[in-house]
Short mmCIF file of C-alpha atoms in Angstrom, two decimals:
data_model
loop_
_atom_site.label_atom_id
_atom_site.label_comp_id
_atom_site.label_asym_id
_atom_site.label_seq_id
_atom_site.Cartn_x
_atom_site.Cartn_y
_atom_site.Cartn_z
CA MET A 1159 -104.17 -27.16 14.13
CA SER A 1160 -104.17 -23.41 14.75
CA ASN A 1161 -103.01 -21.15 11.95
CA THR A 1162 -101.79 -18.49 14.39
CA PRO A 1163 -98.04 -18.01 13.88
CA PRO A 1164 -95.87 -18.46 16.99
CA ILE A 1165 -94.66 -15.36 18.79
CA SER A 1166 -91.12 -14.59 17.64
CA PRO A 1167 -88.46 -14.85 20.35
CA THR A 1168 -86.24 -12.36 18.51
CA PRO A 1169 -84.76 -10.18 21.30
CA HIS A 1170 -86.58 -6.87 21.72
CA ASP A 1171 -83.27 -5.09 22.21
CA LEU A 1172 -81.64 -6.59 19.11
CA THR A 1173 -79.89 -4.02 16.94
CA ILE A 1174 -78.80 -4.97 13.43
CA THR A 1175 -75.93 -2.71 12.49
CA PRO A 1176 -74.41 -2.69 8.99
CA ARG A 1177 -70.64 -2.34 9.49
CA ASP A 1178 -69.16 -0.87 6.33
CA ARG A 1179 -65.74 -2.49 6.41
CA ARG A 1180 -63.22 -3.23 3.69
CA PHE A 1181 -60.72 -6.06 3.87
CA GLY A 1182 -57.62 -7.02 1.96
CA ARG A 1183 -57.36 -4.03 -0.37
CA GLY A 1184 -53.76 -3.74 -1.50
CA HIS A 1185 -52.92 -6.82 0.51
CA LYS A 1186 -51.44 -9.91 -1.13
CA MET A 1187 -52.52 -13.27 0.24
CA SER A 1188 -50.83 -16.56 -0.47
CA ARG A 1189 -52.57 -19.17 -2.63
CA TRP A 1190 -53.23 -21.41 0.38
CA TRP A 1191 -53.95 -18.56 2.75
CA LEU A 1192 -55.35 -20.68 5.59
CA ASN A 1193 -52.44 -22.26 7.42
CA ASP A 1194 -50.88 -23.30 4.09
CA ASP A 1195 -53.60 -25.99 3.93
CA PRO A 1196 -55.12 -26.53 0.46
CA VAL A 1197 -58.20 -28.33 1.85
CA ALA A 1198 -59.05 -25.67 4.44
CA THR A 1199 -58.43 -22.92 1.89
CA ALA A 1200 -60.62 -24.68 -0.67
CA PHE A 1201 -63.52 -24.81 1.81
CA TYR A 1202 -63.60 -21.06 2.37
CA ASN A 1203 -62.79 -20.20 -1.24
CA ALA A 1204 -65.61 -22.42 -2.52
CA LEU A 1205 -68.01 -20.94 0.03
CA SER A 1206 -67.04 -17.37 -0.83
CA VAL A 1207 -67.70 -17.96 -4.53
CA THR A 1208 -71.36 -18.64 -3.68
CA PHE A 1209 -71.93 -15.45 -1.72
CA PRO A 1210 -72.37 -12.69 -4.33
CA LYS A 1211 -75.18 -14.45 -6.17
CA GLY A 1212 -76.49 -16.19 -3.07
CA GLU A 1213 -76.81 -13.05 -0.99
CA ALA A 1214 -78.49 -11.17 -3.86
CA TYR A 1215 -81.00 -14.05 -3.89
CA PHE A 1216 -81.54 -13.71 -0.13
CA VAL A 1217 -82.17 -9.98 -0.44
CA ASP A 1218 -84.67 -10.38 -3.28
CA SER A 1219 -86.47 -13.21 -1.50
CA VAL A 1220 -86.97 -11.27 1.73
CA ARG A 1221 -87.78 -7.94 0.06
CA ARG A 1222 -90.75 -9.45 -1.74
CA PHE A 1223 -92.51 -9.93 1.59
CA ARG A 1224 -91.50 -6.65 3.25
CA ASP A 1225 -94.81 -4.86 2.65
CA GLY A 1226 -97.18 -5.10 5.59
CA THR A 1227 -94.58 -6.37 8.06
CA PRO A 1228 -94.59 -4.92 11.60
CA PRO A 1229 -92.41 -1.79 11.94
CA LYS A 1230 -89.70 -3.60 13.95
CA LEU A 1231 -89.38 -6.36 11.36
CA ALA A 1232 -89.48 -3.85 8.50
CA GLY A 1233 -86.52 -2.04 10.06
CA GLU A 1234 -84.67 -5.31 10.54
CA ILE A 1235 -85.26 -6.23 6.90
CA GLN A 1236 -83.81 -2.88 5.82
CA ALA A 1237 -80.70 -3.43 7.96
CA PHE A 1238 -80.43 -7.05 6.75
CA VAL A 1239 -80.42 -5.85 3.15
CA LYS A 1240 -77.68 -3.30 3.87
CA GLN A 1241 -75.53 -5.91 5.58
CA GLU A 1242 -75.95 -8.40 2.74
CA VAL A 1243 -75.07 -5.78 0.10
CA ILE A 1244 -71.82 -4.98 1.92
CA HIS A 1245 -71.08 -8.71 2.33
CA THR A 1246 -71.48 -9.12 -1.41
CA ARG A 1247 -69.02 -6.30 -2.11
CA GLU A 1248 -66.40 -7.76 0.19
CA HIS A 1249 -66.73 -11.28 -1.15
CA VAL A 1250 -66.47 -9.99 -4.72
CA ALA A 1251 -63.14 -8.49 -3.64
CA PHE A 1252 -62.11 -11.72 -1.89
CA ASN A 1253 -63.09 -13.75 -4.96
CA ARG A 1254 -60.78 -11.60 -7.05
CA HIS A 1255 -57.95 -12.97 -4.92
CA VAL A 1256 -59.16 -16.50 -5.68
CA ALA A 1257 -59.12 -15.75 -9.40
CA GLU A 1258 -55.72 -14.04 -9.17
CA GLN A 1259 -54.28 -17.27 -7.82
CA GLY A 1260 -55.19 -18.91 -11.13
CA TYR A 1261 -58.36 -20.67 -10.06
CA ASP A 1262 -61.15 -20.99 -12.61
CA THR A 1263 -64.39 -20.65 -10.63
CA THR A 1264 -66.69 -21.02 -13.66
CA PRO A 1265 -67.79 -24.56 -12.67
CA LEU A 1266 -68.62 -23.32 -9.17
CA ASP A 1267 -70.62 -20.41 -10.58
CA ARG A 1268 -72.62 -22.81 -12.76
CA ASP A 1269 -73.43 -24.88 -9.69
CA VAL A 1270 -74.73 -21.81 -7.85
CA ASP A 1271 -76.83 -20.80 -10.86
CA ALA A 1272 -78.38 -24.28 -11.05
CA ALA A 1273 -79.22 -24.29 -7.34
CA LEU A 1274 -80.81 -20.84 -7.38
CA ALA A 1275 -82.79 -21.69 -10.51
CA LEU A 1276 -84.75 -24.36 -8.62
CA THR A 1277 -87.21 -21.74 -7.35
CA ARG A 1278 -87.25 -19.55 -10.47
CA ASP A 1279 -90.64 -20.74 -11.76
CA ARG A 1280 -92.18 -21.34 -8.36
CA PRO A 1281 -94.19 -19.00 -6.12
CA ALA A 1282 -92.13 -16.37 -4.30
CA ILE A 1283 -92.71 -18.15 -0.98
CA ALA A 1284 -90.51 -21.01 -2.22
CA ALA A 1285 -87.53 -18.68 -2.56
CA LEU A 1286 -88.21 -17.29 0.91
CA ALA A 1287 -88.34 -20.83 2.34
CA ALA A 1288 -85.00 -21.61 0.68
CA THR A 1289 -83.52 -18.37 1.98
CA THR A 1290 -84.72 -19.19 5.50
CA ALA A 1291 -83.00 -22.58 5.31
CA LEU A 1292 -79.78 -21.12 3.90
CA GLU A 1293 -79.73 -18.37 6.52
CA HIS A 1294 -79.85 -21.11 9.14
CA PHE A 1295 -76.79 -22.63 7.47
CA THR A 1296 -74.91 -19.35 7.52
CA ALA A 1297 -75.89 -18.69 11.16
CA MET A 1298 -74.73 -22.07 12.43
CA LEU A 1299 -71.48 -21.88 10.45
CA ALA A 1300 -70.96 -18.35 11.78
CA HIS A 1301 -71.48 -19.44 15.37
CA GLU A 1302 -68.99 -22.28 15.07
CA LEU A 1303 -66.48 -20.12 13.21
CA ILE A 1304 -66.33 -17.57 16.04
CA ALA A 1305 -66.79 -19.96 18.96
CA ASN A 1306 -63.97 -22.25 17.86
CA PRO A 1307 -60.79 -20.32 16.93
CA LYS A 1308 -59.33 -23.52 15.49
CA HIS A 1309 -61.22 -23.00 12.22
CA LEU A 1310 -59.24 -19.91 11.17
CA ALA A 1311 -56.08 -20.51 13.16
CA GLY A 1312 -52.96 -19.76 11.15
CA GLY A 1313 -54.89 -17.92 8.46
CA ASP A 1314 -54.00 -14.68 6.71
CA GLU A 1315 -55.01 -11.91 9.11
CA GLN A 1316 -57.03 -9.95 6.57
CA ALA A 1317 -58.90 -13.04 5.35
CA ARG A 1318 -59.53 -14.08 8.93
CA ALA A 1319 -60.85 -10.61 9.77
CA LEU A 1320 -63.21 -10.76 6.78
CA TRP A 1321 -64.69 -14.10 7.81
CA LEU A 1322 -65.11 -13.08 11.45
CA TRP A 1323 -66.79 -9.81 10.46
CA HIS A 1324 -69.14 -11.66 8.13
CA ALA A 1325 -69.89 -14.28 10.77
CA ALA A 1326 -70.73 -11.65 13.39
CA GLU A 1327 -73.29 -10.02 11.12
CA GLU A 1328 -74.78 -13.38 10.14
CA ILE A 1329 -75.45 -14.05 13.82
CA GLU A 1330 -76.90 -10.58 14.27
CA HIS A 1331 -79.47 -10.93 11.48
CA LYS A 1332 -80.05 -14.68 11.77
CA GLY A 1333 -83.74 -14.29 12.61
CA VAL A 1334 -84.76 -11.83 9.88
CA ALA A 1335 -85.56 -14.30 7.10
CA TYR A 1336 -87.28 -16.62 9.57
CA ASP A 1337 -89.44 -13.84 11.03
CA THR A 1338 -90.31 -12.76 7.48
CA TRP A 1339 -91.26 -16.37 6.74
CA LEU A 1340 -93.50 -16.48 9.83
CA HIS A 1341 -95.18 -13.26 8.73
CA ALA A 1342 -95.59 -14.39 5.13
CA THR A 1343 -97.14 -17.71 6.21
CA ARG A 1344 -99.26 -16.28 9.03
CA ASP A 1345 -102.41 -17.66 7.42
CA TRP A 1346 -100.97 -21.18 7.14
CA SER A 1347 -101.54 -23.91 9.67
CA ARG A 1348 -98.58 -24.86 11.84
CA ALA A 1349 -98.58 -28.26 10.16
CA LYS A 1350 -98.29 -26.81 6.65
CA ARG A 1351 -95.61 -24.36 7.74
CA TRP A 1352 -93.56 -27.16 9.30
CA GLN A 1353 -93.99 -29.51 6.34
CA VAL A 1354 -92.90 -26.95 3.76
CA LYS A 1355 -89.93 -25.60 5.70
CA SER A 1356 -88.74 -29.13 6.55
CA LEU A 1357 -88.95 -30.36 2.96
CA VAL A 1358 -87.15 -27.25 1.69
CA MET A 1359 -84.43 -27.68 4.31
CA LEU A 1360 -83.82 -31.27 3.24
CA VAL A 1361 -83.51 -30.27 -0.42
CA THR A 1362 -81.39 -27.24 0.48
CA THR A 1363 -79.07 -29.35 2.64
CA TRP A 1364 -78.48 -31.83 -0.15
CA ARG A 1365 -77.79 -29.07 -2.67
CA PHE A 1366 -75.54 -27.18 -0.24
CA PHE A 1367 -73.52 -30.22 0.80
CA THR A 1368 -73.05 -31.65 -2.69
CA GLY A 1369 -72.46 -28.25 -4.26
CA ARG A 1370 -69.78 -27.20 -1.79
CA THR A 1371 -68.14 -30.63 -2.03
CA ARG A 1372 -67.97 -30.39 -5.81
CA GLY A 1373 -66.61 -26.86 -5.49
CA MET A 1374 -63.85 -27.91 -3.11
CA LEU A 1375 -62.91 -30.91 -5.23
CA GLU A 1376 -62.75 -28.73 -8.34
CA LEU A 1377 -60.45 -26.17 -6.70
CA LEU A 1378 -58.28 -28.95 -5.30
CA ARG A 1379 -58.15 -30.58 -8.74
CA GLN A 1380 -56.81 -27.29 -10.08
CA ASP A 1381 -54.14 -27.52 -7.39
CA GLY A 1382 -53.18 -30.92 -8.78
CA LEU A 1383 -54.78 -32.70 -5.82
CA SER A 1384 -57.34 -35.43 -6.52
CA GLY A 1385 -58.15 -39.06 -5.88
CA PRO A 1386 -59.06 -41.13 -2.81
CA ARG A 1387 -56.42 -39.63 -0.55
CA ILE A 1388 -57.65 -36.09 -1.07
CA TRP A 1389 -61.27 -37.26 -0.65
CA ALA A 1390 -60.26 -38.75 2.69
CA ARG A 1391 -58.57 -35.49 3.72
CA LEU A 1392 -61.68 -33.54 2.78
CA ALA A 1393 -63.92 -35.91 4.78
CA TRP A 1394 -61.60 -35.66 7.79
CA TYR A 1395 -61.61 -31.86 7.56
CA ALA A 1396 -65.43 -31.80 7.54
CA PHE A 1397 -66.18 -34.52 10.09
CA GLY A 1398 -62.94 -35.00 12.01
CA ASN A 1399 -60.66 -32.02 12.67
CA PRO A 1400 -61.71 -29.23 12.85
CA GLY A 1401 -64.98 -30.97 11.97
CA MET A 1402 -67.30 -28.11 11.01
CA ALA A 1403 -69.95 -30.45 9.56
CA ARG A 1404 -69.91 -32.68 12.63
CA LYS A 1405 -70.11 -29.78 15.08
CA VAL A 1406 -73.10 -28.08 13.45
CA ALA A 1407 -75.13 -31.26 12.98
CA GLY A 1408 -77.15 -30.81 16.16
CA VAL A 1409 -77.99 -27.19 15.39
CA TRP A 1410 -78.97 -28.21 11.87
CA ALA A 1411 -81.35 -30.86 13.24
CA ALA A 1412 -82.96 -28.32 15.58
CA TYR A 1413 -84.48 -26.64 12.51
CA PHE A 1414 -86.97 -29.51 12.30
CA LEU A 1415 -88.37 -28.98 15.80
CA PRO A 1416 -91.99 -27.75 15.59
CA ARG A 1417 -91.28 -24.59 17.62
CA PHE A 1418 -87.82 -23.85 16.24
CA HIS A 1419 -86.65 -20.26 15.96
CA PRO A 1420 -83.07 -19.04 15.40
CA TRP A 1421 -83.23 -16.85 18.51
CA LYS A 1422 -84.14 -19.71 20.83
CA HIS A 1423 -80.36 -19.62 21.31
CA ASP A 1424 -79.11 -16.11 22.00
CA ASP A 1425 -75.44 -16.11 21.00
CA ARG A 1426 -74.93 -12.37 20.61
CA ALA A 1427 -71.95 -12.55 22.96
CA LEU A 1428 -70.00 -13.99 20.04
CA ILE A 1429 -70.49 -10.78 18.06
CA ASN A 1430 -68.35 -8.78 20.49
CA LEU A 1431 -65.75 -11.55 20.51
CA ALA A 1432 -65.51 -11.52 16.72
CA GLU A 1433 -65.38 -7.73 16.55
CA SER A 1434 -62.44 -7.55 18.95
CA ASP A 1435 -60.59 -10.09 16.82
CA TYR A 1436 -61.16 -8.50 13.43
CA GLU A 1437 -60.51 -5.00 14.80
CA ALA A 1438 -57.14 -6.26 16.04
CA ALA A 1439 -56.42 -7.71 12.61
CA ILE A 1440 -57.23 -4.60 10.60
CA ALA A 1441 -56.04 -1.89 13.02
CA PRO A 1442 -52.33 -2.15 12.11
CA ARG A 1443 -53.14 -1.77 8.40
CA VAL A 1444 -55.42 1.20 9.05
CA ALA A 1445 -52.71 2.85 11.12
CA THR A 1446 -50.17 2.62 8.29
CA ALA A 1447 -52.57 3.59 5.50
#
């Protein structure tokens, strides 16, 4: 099999723009800020807890392979890093709200540490492969979050604006880690590249799914909600209505196609849709500041 990497379908006119926004400062959210639903709130709270450490991991993983990249990719990496740094800042602020509601996120933090430690003593390419897989997760969740308003319907307007803003930028930079991976493995055969990325995705999926499930169950336990009935509600939320896990399953599976690339599906139209929504959410607060 040839060891020539495939040509990246990343759009030539793609612009990755760090949007330095702040959300929720001086704004009090309710404990169950998403439609007064503890399960829905737990999903986003548990996910947000992972972002500060997770996005620092993404940045470090991609930066290690920045040297020698083509100028266009080097510029995209720089913009990717700026976006991720701002995401981290905003989710640190959001996570303060979680803590202020009385939630102890220490068990969730330990879970994140354990997951990120899996590549600590491995070659740097392992961390990049994991980052590539996790960036696919964030991109497919971001697409579904914007495309289907049901996910954030009834949510606190500032929290909703934060998640839409984050989702828009995840779509915008969804190919950066993958293009860095293609560059870093340019001397590999297609077969080796596919085998490694597929194995890492399987491991990453298991860790992501079990970790976020444990995180949600822990936050719900702290709400006094546990047992078979709450497990059933959680399963219905993931696979029934609104069914995030069910709806992204096909996109997740596409990662295993031999010629997969995130930009085989150009969904940049969703970025403008998200921006109009989060601008509408934050404009009234800016006007009264």
